[in-house]
PDB file of C-alpha atoms in Angstrom:
ATOM      1  CA  UNK V   1     145.698  98.048  90.360  1.00 48.00           C
ATOM      2  CA  UNK V   2     145.947 100.234  87.602  1.00 56.00           C
ATOM      3  CA  UNK V   3     145.928 103.152  89.772  1.00 68.00           C
ATOM      4  CA  UNK V   4     142.384 102.377  91.244  1.00 71.00           C
ATOM      5  CA  UNK V   5     141.843 101.005  94.841  1.00 82.00           C
ATOM      6  CA  UNK V   6     139.540  98.481  95.933  1.00 86.00           C
ATOM      7  CA  UNK V   7     138.225  96.955  98.969  1.00 84.00           C
ATOM      8  CA  UNK V   8     137.963  92.864  99.044  1.00 87.00           C
ATOM      9  CA  UNK V   9     135.507  92.182 101.183  1.00 88.00           C
ATOM     10  CA  UNK V  10     135.708  88.637 102.687  1.00 91.00           C
ATOM     11  CA  UNK V  11     132.790  87.038 104.506  1.00 92.00           C
ATOM     12  CA  UNK V  12     132.855  82.960 105.954  1.00 90.00           C
ATOM     13  CA  UNK V  13     132.203  80.556 105.783  1.00 91.00           C
ATOM     14  CA  UNK V  14     128.864  80.361 104.358  1.00 89.00           C
ATOM     15  CA  UNK V  15     127.238  77.113 103.331  1.00 85.00           C
ATOM     16  CA  UNK V  16     128.569  74.849 101.884  1.00 85.00           C
ATOM     17  CA  UNK V  17     131.984  75.933 103.555  1.00 86.00           C
ATOM     18  CA  UNK V  18     132.804  78.594 101.300  1.00 93.00           C
ATOM     19  CA  UNK V  19     134.791  81.780 101.410  1.00 95.00           C
ATOM     20  CA  UNK V  20     132.964  84.474  99.697  1.00 94.00           C
ATOM     21  CA  UNK V  21     134.878  87.701  98.522  1.00 94.00           C
ATOM     22  CA  UNK V  22     132.659  91.106  97.087  1.00 91.00           C
ATOM     23  CA  UNK V  23     135.193  93.546  95.818  1.00 89.00           C
ATOM     24  CA  UNK V  24     133.856  97.315  95.943  1.00 84.00           C
ATOM     25  CA  UNK V  25     136.138  99.916  94.321  1.00 83.00           C
ATOM     26  CA  UNK V  26     137.384 103.324  96.352  1.00 75.00           C
ATOM     27  CA  UNK V  27     139.049 103.574 100.070  1.00 66.00           C
ATOM     28  CA  UNK V  28     136.213 105.098 101.628  1.00 68.00           C
ATOM     29  CA  UNK V  29     133.111 103.724 103.895  1.00 66.00           C
ATOM     30  CA  UNK V  30     130.220 103.688 102.869  1.00 62.00           C
ATOM     31  CA  UNK V  31     130.659 102.581  99.083  1.00 65.00           C
ATOM     32  CA  UNK V  32     127.703 103.045  96.832  1.00 69.00           C
ATOM     33  CA  UNK V  33     127.935  99.797  94.850  1.00 72.00           C
ATOM     34  CA  UNK V  34     130.450  96.741  94.040  1.00 78.00           C
ATOM     35  CA  UNK V  35     132.504  96.731  91.325  1.00 82.00           C
ATOM     36  CA  UNK V  36     131.423  92.958  90.454  1.00 83.00           C
ATOM     37  CA  UNK V  37     127.571  92.499  90.994  1.00 84.00           C
ATOM     38  CA  UNK V  38     128.775  88.695  92.260  1.00 89.00           C
ATOM     39  CA  UNK V  39     130.649  87.331  94.964  1.00 91.00           C
ATOM     40  CA  UNK V  40     133.814  85.319  94.246  1.00 94.00           C
ATOM     41  CA  UNK V  41     134.056  81.974  96.248  1.00 94.00           C
ATOM     42  CA  UNK V  42     137.041  79.397  96.785  1.00 95.00           C
ATOM     43  CA  UNK V  43     137.129  76.974  99.364  1.00 94.00           C
ATOM     44  CA  UNK V  44     139.642  78.819 101.001  1.00 94.00           C
ATOM     45  CA  UNK V  45     140.380  82.126 102.194  1.00 94.00           C
ATOM     46  CA  UNK V  46     143.066  82.174  99.619  1.00 95.00           C
ATOM     47  CA  UNK V  47     141.864  80.549  96.667  1.00 96.00           C
ATOM     48  CA  UNK V  48     138.890  82.932  97.208  1.00 95.00           C
ATOM     49  CA  UNK V  49     141.157  85.780  97.081  1.00 94.00           C
ATOM     50  CA  UNK V  50     143.578  84.412  94.283  1.00 95.00           C
ATOM     51  CA  UNK V  51     139.997  84.225  92.244  1.00 95.00           C
ATOM     52  CA  UNK V  52     139.361  87.548  93.337  1.00 94.00           C
ATOM     53  CA  UNK V  53     142.500  89.087  92.321  1.00 92.00           C
ATOM     54  CA  UNK V  54     142.401  87.507  88.988  1.00 93.00           C
ATOM     55  CA  UNK V  55     138.640  88.129  88.274  1.00 92.00           C
ATOM     56  CA  UNK V  56     139.877  91.561  89.320  1.00 91.00           C
ATOM     57  CA  UNK V  57     142.792  91.887  86.759  1.00 89.00           C
ATOM     58  CA  UNK V  58     140.192  90.888  83.568  1.00 89.00           C
ATOM     59  CA  UNK V  59     137.741  93.320  85.022  1.00 90.00           C
ATOM     60  CA  UNK V  60     140.194  96.278  85.036  1.00 89.00           C
ATOM     61  CA  UNK V  61     141.948  95.480  81.910  1.00 90.00           C
ATOM     62  CA  UNK V  62     139.012  94.968  80.521  1.00 92.00           C
ATOM     63  CA  UNK V  63     137.661  98.551  81.725  1.00 91.00           C
ATOM     64  CA  UNK V  64     140.800  99.892  80.869  1.00 91.00           C
ATOM     65  CA  UNK V  65     140.692  98.831  77.308  1.00 95.00           C
ATOM     66  CA  UNK V  66     136.979 100.245  77.097  1.00 95.00           C
ATOM     67  CA  UNK V  67     137.881 103.785  78.191  1.00 94.00           C
ATOM     68  CA  UNK V  68     140.480 104.372  75.394  1.00 96.00           C
ATOM     69  CA  UNK V  69     138.356 102.528  72.622  1.00 97.00           C
ATOM     70  CA  UNK V  70     135.536 105.306  73.659  1.00 97.00           C
ATOM     71  CA  UNK V  71     138.134 108.180  73.737  1.00 97.00           C
ATOM     72  CA  UNK V  72     139.144 107.311  70.306  1.00 97.00           C
ATOM     73  CA  UNK V  73     135.617 106.763  69.149  1.00 97.00           C
ATOM     74  CA  UNK V  74     134.550 110.142  70.275  1.00 96.00           C
ATOM     75  CA  UNK V  75     137.602 111.569  68.039  1.00 96.00           C
ATOM     76  CA  UNK V  76     136.827 109.362  65.112  1.00 96.00           C
ATOM     77  CA  UNK V  77     133.455 108.623  65.361  1.00 96.00           C
ATOM     78  CA  UNK V  78     131.120 111.629  67.679  1.00 95.00           C
ATOM     79  CA  UNK V  79     128.070 110.141  68.330  1.00 94.00           C
ATOM     80  CA  UNK V  80     128.578 106.212  68.298  1.00 95.00           C
ATOM     81  CA  UNK V  81     128.148 104.001  70.882  1.00 96.00           C
ATOM     82  CA  UNK V  82     131.340 101.278  71.746  1.00 96.00           C
ATOM     83  CA  UNK V  83     130.228  98.138  71.794  1.00 96.00           C
ATOM     84  CA  UNK V  84     132.808  95.423  73.433  1.00 95.00           C
ATOM     85  CA  UNK V  85     132.267  92.138  73.262  1.00 94.00           C
ATOM     86  CA  UNK V  86     134.566  88.778  73.860  1.00 92.00           C
ATOM     87  CA  UNK V  87     135.130  85.395  73.145  1.00 91.00           C
ATOM     88  CA  UNK V  88     138.168  82.885  73.902  1.00 90.00           C
ATOM     89  CA  UNK V  89     140.759  84.621  72.291  1.00 96.00           C
ATOM     90  CA  UNK V  90     139.738  88.314  71.019  1.00 96.00           C
ATOM     91  CA  UNK V  91     137.658  91.077  72.214  1.00 97.00           C
ATOM     92  CA  UNK V  92     135.643  92.539  69.781  1.00 97.00           C
ATOM     93  CA  UNK V  93     134.843  96.510  68.753  1.00 97.00           C
ATOM     94  CA  UNK V  94     131.931  97.199  67.212  1.00 97.00           C
ATOM     95  CA  UNK V  95     129.870 100.356  67.166  1.00 97.00           C
ATOM     96  CA  UNK V  96     126.537 101.522  66.743  1.00 95.00           C
ATOM     97  CA  UNK V  97     124.246 104.187  66.810  1.00 95.00           C
ATOM     98  CA  UNK V  98     125.387 107.487  64.617  1.00 95.00           C
ATOM     99  CA  UNK V  99     128.531 105.455  63.544  1.00 97.00           C
ATOM    100  CA  UNK V 100     129.162 101.849  62.710  1.00 96.00           C
ATOM    101  CA  UNK V 101     132.074  99.622  61.313  1.00 96.00           C
ATOM    102  CA  UNK V 102     132.648  98.119  58.048  1.00 96.00           C
ATOM    103  CA  UNK V 103     134.558  95.365  59.653  1.00 97.00           C
ATOM    104  CA  UNK V 104     134.305  94.578  63.630  1.00 96.00           C
ATOM    105  CA  UNK V 105     138.322  95.191  65.092  1.00 97.00           C
ATOM    106  CA  UNK V 106     138.932  91.570  66.829  1.00 97.00           C
ATOM    107  CA  UNK V 107     142.529  92.222  69.548  1.00 97.00           C
ATOM    108  CA  UNK V 108     143.634  89.444  70.859  1.00 96.00           C
ATOM    109  CA  UNK V 109     142.660  89.128  74.656  1.00 94.00           C
ATOM    110  CA  UNK V 110     146.438  88.893  75.397  1.00 93.00           C
ATOM    111  CA  UNK V 111     147.348  92.048  74.575  1.00 94.00           C
ATOM    112  CA  UNK V 112     144.604  93.604  76.010  1.00 94.00           C
ATOM    113  CA  UNK V 113     144.657  91.915  79.317  1.00 92.00           C
ATOM    114  CA  UNK V 114     148.026  91.762  79.542  1.00 90.00           C
ATOM    115  CA  UNK V 115     148.882  95.036  81.190  1.00 82.00           C
ATOM    116  CA  UNK V 116     152.318  95.560  80.653  1.00 89.00           C
ATOM    117  CA  UNK V 117     151.005  96.171  76.807  1.00 90.00           C
ATOM    118  CA  UNK V 118     151.760  99.462  76.218  1.00 91.00           C
ATOM    119  CA  UNK V 119     148.749 101.496  75.675  1.00 91.00           C
ATOM    120  CA  UNK V 120     149.687 103.948  72.667  1.00 95.00           C
ATOM    121  CA  UNK V 121     150.333 100.713  71.148  1.00 95.00           C
ATOM    122  CA  UNK V 122     146.659  99.437  71.449  1.00 96.00           C
ATOM    123  CA  UNK V 123     145.487 102.963  70.622  1.00 97.00           C
ATOM    124  CA  UNK V 124     147.422 103.103  67.597  1.00 97.00           C
ATOM    125  CA  UNK V 125     145.950  99.817  66.263  1.00 97.00           C
ATOM    126  CA  UNK V 126     141.972 101.180  67.240  1.00 97.00           C
ATOM    127  CA  UNK V 127     142.564 104.749  65.678  1.00 98.00           C
ATOM    128  CA  UNK V 128     144.102 102.820  62.588  1.00 98.00           C
ATOM    129  CA  UNK V 129     141.017 100.512  62.228  1.00 98.00           C
ATOM    130  CA  UNK V 130     138.553 103.323  62.301  1.00 97.00           C
ATOM    131  CA  UNK V 131     140.117 105.477  60.057  1.00 97.00           C
ATOM    132  CA  UNK V 132     139.441 102.770  57.759  1.00 97.00           C
ATOM    133  CA  UNK V 133     136.296 101.232  58.307  1.00 97.00           C
ATOM    134  CA  UNK V 134     134.367 103.430  60.722  1.00 97.00           C
ATOM    135  CA  UNK V 135     130.898 104.734  58.292  1.00 95.00           C
ATOM    136  CA  UNK V 136     128.341 107.282  59.590  1.00 93.00           C
ATOM    137  CA  UNK V 137     124.681 105.872  59.283  1.00 87.00           C
ATOM    138  CA  UNK V 138     122.368 107.091  57.253  1.00 73.00           C
TER     139      UNK V 138
END
């Protein structure tokens, strides 16, 4: 998924008759730590797998977006820490540390999580907003 390899470990049925999937990043055993801390559960193996893939799609999309925002912030606000938050509609970007944003940037979750959205379009949106609203602290 997006150039990353993941291994899904399926266990079950576990009480109360559910299947659990743990997700690990990488292709080689032993893995250092799970990609997600909690298992994804379903009533059947297929249901658990579908849920796990949906959750994985979400997390990989947010991770891809976060890395892109951090790259833009390193250039436009050196020393700033990127903070991502999300609600049902938007992914919200704030900066802390050496810089802040006078106005946080809210980007539609659908655009962030849609892997067909061109990264350069999102990068341009983030860069334009940071250029307009980034402020150095103190």
